[in-house]
Coordinates of C-alpha atoms in Angstrom, one line a residue:
X19 CA 0.0 -0.2 -0.2
X20 CA 3.0 2.0 0.7
X21 CA 4.3 1.9 -2.7
X22 CA 0.8 1.5 -4.8
X23 CA -2.5 3.5 -2.5
X24 CA -2.5 5.9 -5.5
X25 CA -2.9 2.6 -8.3
X26 CA -5.0 0.6 -6.3
X27 CA -7.7 3.3 -5.5
X28 CA -7.7 4.5 -9.6
X29 CA -8.6 0.8 -10.3
X30 CA -10.9 0.3 -7.5
X31 CA -12.9 3.8 -8.7
X32 CA -12.2 3.7 -11.9
X33 CA -9.8 6.7 -12.5
X34 CA -11.7 8.0 -9.6
X35 CA -14.9 8.8 -11.5
X36 CA -17.3 6.5 -8.9
X37 CA -17.2 7.9 -5.2
X38 CA -17.1 5.1 -2.9
X39 CA -17.8 5.3 0.4
X40 CA -15.9 3.0 3.1
X41 CA -17.4 -0.1 2.8
X42 CA -17.9 -0.4 -0.7
X43 CA -14.3 0.3 -0.6
X44 CA -12.8 -2.2 1.4
X45 CA -15.3 -5.0 -0.2
X46 CA -14.0 -4.0 -3.8
X47 CA -10.8 -4.2 -2.5
X48 CA -10.9 -8.0 -1.1
X49 CA -12.6 -8.8 -4.6
X50 CA -9.7 -6.7 -6.8
X51 CA -6.8 -7.6 -4.9
X52 CA -7.9 -11.0 -3.0
X53 CA -5.2 -11.3 0.3
X54 CA -5.2 -7.3 0.5
X55 CA -8.1 -6.6 2.8
X56 CA -10.7 -9.0 4.5
X57 CA -13.4 -10.3 2.2
X58 CA -16.9 -9.2 3.5
X59 CA -17.9 -13.0 5.2
X60 CA -14.8 -12.9 6.8
X61 CA -15.3 -9.5 8.4
X62 CA -18.8 -10.7 9.1
X63 CA -17.3 -13.9 10.9
X64 CA -15.0 -11.6 12.8
X65 CA -17.9 -8.9 13.6
X66 CA -19.8 -11.4 15.6
X67 CA -17.0 -12.2 17.8
X68 CA -16.5 -10.9 21.2
X69 CA -13.0 -8.0 20.7
X70 CA -11.2 -10.0 22.7
X71 CA -12.1 -13.5 20.8
X72 CA -11.3 -11.4 17.6
X73 CA -8.6 -12.2 14.9
X74 CA -7.7 -8.7 14.1
X75 CA -8.9 -9.0 10.7
X76 CA -9.4 -5.3 11.2
X77 CA -5.5 -4.3 11.4
X78 CA -5.6 -4.7 7.5
X79 CA -8.5 -2.4 7.1
X80 CA -6.7 0.0 8.8
X81 CA -3.5 -0.9 7.0
X82 CA -5.3 -0.7 4.0
X83 CA -6.8 3.1 4.8
X84 CA -3.9 4.3 5.7
X85 CA -2.5 3.8 2.5
X86 CA -5.2 5.3 1.1
X87 CA -5.3 8.7 2.9
X88 CA -1.8 9.3 3.1
X89 CA -2.2 9.2 -0.9
X90 CA -2.7 12.8 -1.9
X91 CA -4.7 11.9 -4.5
X92 CA -6.6 9.3 -3.7
X93 CA -6.7 10.4 -0.2
X94 CA -8.7 13.9 -1.1
X95 CA -11.5 11.6 -3.5
X96 CA -12.0 9.8 -1.1
X97 CA -12.6 12.6 1.9
X98 CA -14.6 13.9 -0.4
X99 CA -16.8 11.0 -1.5
X100 CA -17.3 11.0 2.6
X101 CA -18.6 14.6 2.3
X102 CA -21.3 12.9 0.3
X103 CA -25.5 12.3 1.3
X104 CA -26.1 8.9 2.4
X105 CA -28.5 7.1 0.3
X106 CA -30.5 6.9 3.3
X107 CA -30.8 10.7 4.1
X108 CA -31.6 11.3 0.1
X109 CA -34.5 8.9 0.5
X110 CA -35.6 10.0 4.0
X111 CA -35.1 13.9 2.5
X112 CA -38.7 14.7 1.2
X113 CA -40.5 13.0 4.4
X114 CA -38.0 15.4 5.9
X115 CA -38.9 18.9 4.0
X116 CA -43.0 17.5 3.9
X117 CA -43.1 17.1 7.9
X118 CA -40.3 18.6 9.3
X119 CA -39.8 15.5 11.8
X120 CA -37.9 12.0 11.3
X121 CA -37.4 9.0 13.5
X122 CA -34.4 7.7 12.8
X123 CA -34.4 5.2 15.5
X124 CA -31.6 7.1 18.5
X125 CA -31.8 10.1 16.6
X126 CA -34.8 12.7 16.2
X127 CA -35.1 15.0 13.5
X128 CA -37.4 18.3 14.1
X129 CA -37.5 21.6 12.4
X130 CA -38.3 24.7 14.5
X131 CA -38.3 28.0 12.5
X132 CA -34.9 28.5 10.8
X133 CA -33.2 25.8 13.2
X134 CA -33.3 21.7 12.5
X135 CA -32.6 20.0 16.3
X136 CA -30.8 16.8 16.2
X137 CA -31.8 15.4 19.6
X138 CA -29.5 12.0 20.2
X139 CA -32.1 9.6 22.2
X140 CA -30.5 6.5 23.3
X141 CA -32.0 7.3 26.7
X142 CA -31.2 3.7 28.6
X143 CA -27.3 4.2 27.8
X144 CA -26.4 8.0 28.1
X145 CA -26.4 8.4 24.4
X146 CA -23.6 6.4 24.7
X147 CA -22.6 6.0 20.9
X148 CA -22.5 2.6 18.7
X149 CA -22.6 2.1 14.9
X150 CA -26.3 2.4 14.6
X151 CA -26.1 5.8 16.2
X152 CA -23.0 7.2 13.6
X153 CA -25.9 5.9 11.1
X154 CA -28.5 8.1 12.0
X155 CA -26.7 10.7 12.9
X156 CA -24.9 11.0 9.7
X157 CA -28.6 10.7 7.8
X158 CA -29.7 13.5 10.2
X159 CA -26.9 16.2 9.3
X160 CA -27.8 14.9 6.0
X161 CA -31.0 16.1 5.7
X162 CA -30.5 19.3 7.9
X163 CA -27.9 20.5 5.3
X164 CA -30.1 19.7 2.9
X165 CA -32.9 20.6 3.8
X166 CA -33.1 24.7 2.4
X167 CA -35.7 25.6 5.1
X168 CA -32.7 25.1 7.4
X169 CA -30.1 27.6 8.3
X170 CA -28.9 26.1 11.8
X171 CA -27.6 22.4 12.9
X172 CA -28.5 22.3 16.6
X173 CA -27.7 19.2 18.4
X174 CA -28.6 18.1 22.1
X175 CA -28.6 15.2 24.3
X176 CA -32.0 13.6 25.3
X177 CA -34.4 12.8 28.0
X178 CA -32.6 9.5 30.0
X179 CA -34.4 6.6 30.9
X180 CA -31.4 5.7 33.1
X181 CA -32.1 5.3 36.4
X182 CA -29.3 7.8 37.7
X183 CA -30.1 10.1 35.3
X184 CA -33.9 9.7 34.6
X185 CA -35.4 12.6 33.3
X186 CA -32.8 14.6 32.8
X187 CA -31.2 15.5 29.3
X188 CA -27.5 14.4 28.8
X189 CA -25.4 15.2 26.2
X190 CA -23.1 11.8 25.7
X191 CA -21.3 9.1 27.7
X192 CA -19.1 8.8 24.0
X193 CA -18.0 5.3 23.3
X194 CA -20.4 2.3 23.9
X195 CA -17.9 0.5 25.7
X196 CA -20.5 -2.5 26.4
X197 CA -20.8 -2.7 22.5
X198 CA -16.9 -2.4 22.3
X199 CA -16.4 -5.7 24.6
X200 CA -18.6 -7.4 22.2
X201 CA -17.2 -6.7 19.5
X202 CA -19.9 -5.0 17.7
X203 CA -18.2 -1.2 17.5
X204 CA -16.7 -1.4 13.6
X205 CA -13.4 0.5 12.4
X206 CA -15.2 1.0 8.9
X207 CA -19.1 1.5 10.0
X208 CA -18.2 3.4 13.4
X209 CA -14.9 4.5 14.3
X210 CA -13.7 5.8 10.7
X211 CA -17.4 6.8 9.3
X212 CA -17.6 9.1 12.5
X213 CA -14.8 10.8 11.8
X214 CA -15.1 10.8 7.9
X215 CA -18.6 11.3 7.9
X216 CA -20.9 13.4 10.0
X217 CA -18.3 15.0 12.3
X218 CA -16.7 16.3 8.8
X219 CA -19.6 17.2 7.5
X220 CA -20.8 19.3 10.5
X221 CA -17.4 21.2 9.7
X222 CA -17.3 21.5 5.5
X223 CA -20.9 20.4 4.7
X224 CA -22.5 18.2 2.5
X225 CA -20.8 17.8 -0.7
X226 CA -23.8 17.5 -3.5
X227 CA -24.4 19.6 -7.1
X228 CA -26.1 22.8 -6.2
X229 CA -26.9 26.6 -7.7
X230 CA -23.7 27.7 -5.6
X231 CA -21.6 25.0 -6.8
X232 CA -19.4 27.3 -8.6
X233 CA -18.6 29.3 -5.2
X234 CA -18.3 26.5 -2.5
X235 CA -18.7 22.4 -3.7
X236 CA -20.5 21.7 -0.5
X237 CA -23.5 23.4 1.5
X238 CA -22.4 24.5 4.5
X239 CA -24.5 25.4 7.6
X240 CA -23.7 27.0 11.3
X241 CA -24.0 23.9 14.2
X242 CA -24.7 24.5 17.8
X243 CA -24.5 22.2 20.4
X244 CA -26.5 22.3 23.9
X245 CA -24.8 19.8 26.8
X246 CA -26.3 18.6 29.4
X247 CA -25.1 16.8 32.2
X248 CA -21.7 15.5 30.7
X249 CA -19.9 15.3 27.2
X250 CA -17.4 12.5 28.1
X251 CA -15.1 10.7 25.2
X252 CA -16.7 11.0 21.9
X253 CA -19.2 13.1 23.3
X254 CA -16.5 16.0 24.0
X255 CA -14.7 15.1 20.4
X256 CA -18.4 16.1 19.4
X257 CA -17.8 19.8 20.8
X258 CA -14.5 20.7 19.0
X259 CA -16.3 20.8 15.3
X260 CA -19.3 22.6 16.5
X261 CA -19.6 27.1 15.8
X262 CA -20.8 27.3 19.2
X263 CA -21.4 25.6 22.0
X264 CA -23.9 26.2 25.2
X265 CA -22.8 24.2 28.5
X266 CA -25.1 24.0 31.3
X267 CA -23.5 25.1 34.7
X268 CA -23.7 21.9 36.4
X269 CA -22.8 19.8 33.2
X270 CA -18.7 18.8 32.7
X271 CA -16.7 17.6 29.8
X272 CA -13.7 14.6 29.8
X273 CA -11.9 13.4 27.1
X274 CA -10.1 10.1 28.9
X275 CA -8.7 8.4 26.1
X276 CA -5.3 7.2 27.9
X277 CA -8.1 5.8 31.0
X278 CA -10.1 4.0 27.9
X279 CA -6.6 2.9 25.6
X280 CA -8.1 4.1 22.3
X281 CA -7.3 7.4 19.9
X282 CA -10.3 9.8 20.4
X283 CA -10.5 10.1 16.9
X284 CA -9.5 13.9 16.0
X285 CA -9.8 15.2 19.2
X286 CA -6.2 14.8 19.4
X287 CA -6.1 16.9 16.1
X288 CA -8.6 19.4 17.6
X289 CA -8.7 20.4 21.4
X290 CA -4.5 21.0 21.5
X291 CA -5.5 23.8 18.7
X292 CA -8.8 25.3 20.7
X293 CA -7.9 25.1 24.2
X294 CA -3.7 25.0 24.3
X295 CA -1.2 22.1 24.5
X296 CA -1.2 21.9 28.4
X297 CA -4.9 21.5 29.0
X298 CA -5.4 19.6 26.3
X299 CA -2.9 16.8 27.7
X300 CA -4.1 17.1 31.1
X301 CA -7.5 15.7 29.2
X302 CA -6.4 13.4 27.2
X303 CA -3.8 12.0 29.0
X304 CA -4.7 12.7 32.6
X305 CA -8.2 12.2 32.7
X306 CA -9.0 15.6 34.1
X307 CA -12.3 16.8 33.5
X308 CA -13.8 20.7 33.2
X309 CA -16.4 21.6 34.7
X310 CA -19.0 24.2 32.6
X311 CA -18.4 26.6 36.2
X312 CA -14.8 27.1 35.9
X313 CA -12.9 29.2 33.9
X314 CA -10.5 26.5 32.3
X315 CA -13.8 25.9 30.6
X316 CA -14.3 29.2 28.7
X317 CA -11.7 27.7 26.0
X318 CA -14.2 25.3 25.4
X319 CA -17.6 26.7 25.3
X320 CA -19.3 29.7 24.3
X321 CA -22.0 30.4 27.0
X322 CA -22.8 29.1 30.6
X323 CA -26.7 28.6 31.4
X324 CA -28.6 27.4 34.2
X325 CA -30.5 24.3 33.5
X326 CA -33.7 26.5 33.6
X327 CA -32.5 28.7 31.2
X328 CA -31.2 25.9 27.9
X329 CA -33.8 26.7 26.1
X330 CA -33.9 30.3 25.9
X331 CA -29.9 30.2 25.9
X332 CA -30.1 28.0 22.6
X333 CA -32.7 30.0 21.1
X334 CA -30.8 33.1 21.2
X335 CA -27.5 31.1 19.8
X336 CA -29.6 30.3 16.7
X337 CA -30.6 33.7 16.3
X338 CA -27.4 35.0 16.8
X339 CA -26.0 32.4 14.1
X340 CA -28.7 32.8 11.7
X341 CA -26.8 34.9 9.0
X342 CA -25.4 34.7 5.8
X343 CA -22.4 35.9 6.7
X344 CA -22.0 33.5 9.3
X345 CA -21.7 30.7 6.7
X346 CA -19.0 32.9 5.1
X347 CA -16.8 33.8 7.8
X348 CA -17.2 30.3 9.1
X349 CA -16.0 28.3 6.5
X350 CA -13.0 31.1 5.9
X351 CA -12.6 29.8 9.4
X352 CA -12.1 26.3 9.2
X353 CA -10.2 26.7 6.2
X354 CA -7.8 28.3 8.5
X355 CA -8.5 25.9 11.3
X356 CA -9.4 22.6 10.0
X357 CA -7.1 22.3 6.7
X358 CA -8.0 19.3 4.2
X359 CA -4.9 17.7 3.6
X360 CA -3.8 17.9 7.6
X361 CA -7.0 16.7 8.6
X362 CA -6.7 13.7 5.5
X363 CA -2.8 12.8 7.1
X364 CA -4.3 12.6 9.9
X365 CA -7.0 10.5 9.5
X366 CA -4.9 8.2 7.7
X367 CA -2.6 7.8 10.7
X368 CA -5.4 7.3 13.0
X369 CA -6.9 3.8 10.8
X370 CA -3.6 2.6 11.3
X371 CA -3.0 3.2 15.4
X372 CA -6.9 2.9 16.3
X373 CA -7.6 -0.5 14.4
X374 CA -4.1 -1.9 16.1
X375 CA -5.3 -0.3 19.3
X376 CA -8.5 -1.6 19.8
X377 CA -6.5 -5.0 19.5
X378 CA -4.3 -4.7 22.0
X379 CA -4.3 -6.3 25.8
X380 CA -4.5 -3.3 27.8
X381 CA -7.8 -2.0 25.9
X382 CA -9.0 -5.6 25.6
X383 CA -8.7 -5.2 29.8
X384 CA -10.1 -1.8 30.6
X385 CA -13.6 -2.1 28.2
X386 CA -14.1 -5.6 29.9
X387 CA -14.1 -4.2 33.3
X388 CA -16.4 -1.5 32.0
X389 CA -18.9 -2.8 30.2
X390 CA -19.3 -5.6 33.0
X391 CA -19.4 -3.1 35.5
X392 CA -21.8 -0.7 33.1
X393 CA -21.4 1.9 35.9
X394 CA -23.0 5.4 34.6
X395 CA -20.4 8.5 34.4
X396 CA -20.4 9.9 38.4

């Protein structure tokens, strides 16, 4: 792959005339280059095993993705392919435009005035993400970006059923460690798709042909996150791509990557730039929690509101972002803060390192202990 990634990718995409998503690219690679990556059947058989019992076939997928993303032409084309709307989103778009609402299972989408409100509603598991929630979030982000009646996107956690938080909103507990221990967190469908899919679409928009394509190939909109309770791990990673973050005064933020043992997506790329190197290391390597009420939280959130005032703060935040000038300026800010080439090369290394980490003994031991306890964050 180090020597032939561009040529391999050209074969798979017919000279970059086809825009294949991650899963389709790996499946075709298995057919066109036998032995390069596992076949779909091999991956399906391995997916049925607990993480500690798997054969580690996804490491070959990580090596393959590292090669493609490291190649400048192929990697850029793949990143662009992942910015295109999913077939599921296109199939549900008319329904959303007609009714202003979608129930995607783990995510509810509701249009209210200029805003599309995406509510994560895995109330029994504190919005801990799994493969399905990544699928639902990408669908929701796509329809919000594609609906011309929507000018601002809002992401918030719903009301919980979990005994410790019943009746309260929670943003996200991060990756679902029980699902990871059970072997149901996919490198392709979760760990890579999450970063190259809906999170990158929040930053860059959705890539489609549209009336202003000459100005920008993507449809972009500003995004706001509202944090109730806590944003841990993947939940904290999400906040780093939003244009405005509002947190309840009793909420806290954490990115305990070293504690969990895995690489926190593109959090390592973004947190230091936003909050500084020292705070980034304290959170990622040392597990430091940042409470919304402490001064350092101002490096991570734009506004702190009393819990009872969160709805009003969200409404004011939407009004603040609802401006064509915001769209143009966020584009220029993101070009400076999230250079495409830097993101691509980071994701290349992430694909390799994460594919290895999820099979390391220390990670398997930690996730097995966490999932056995099934304890909620305190």
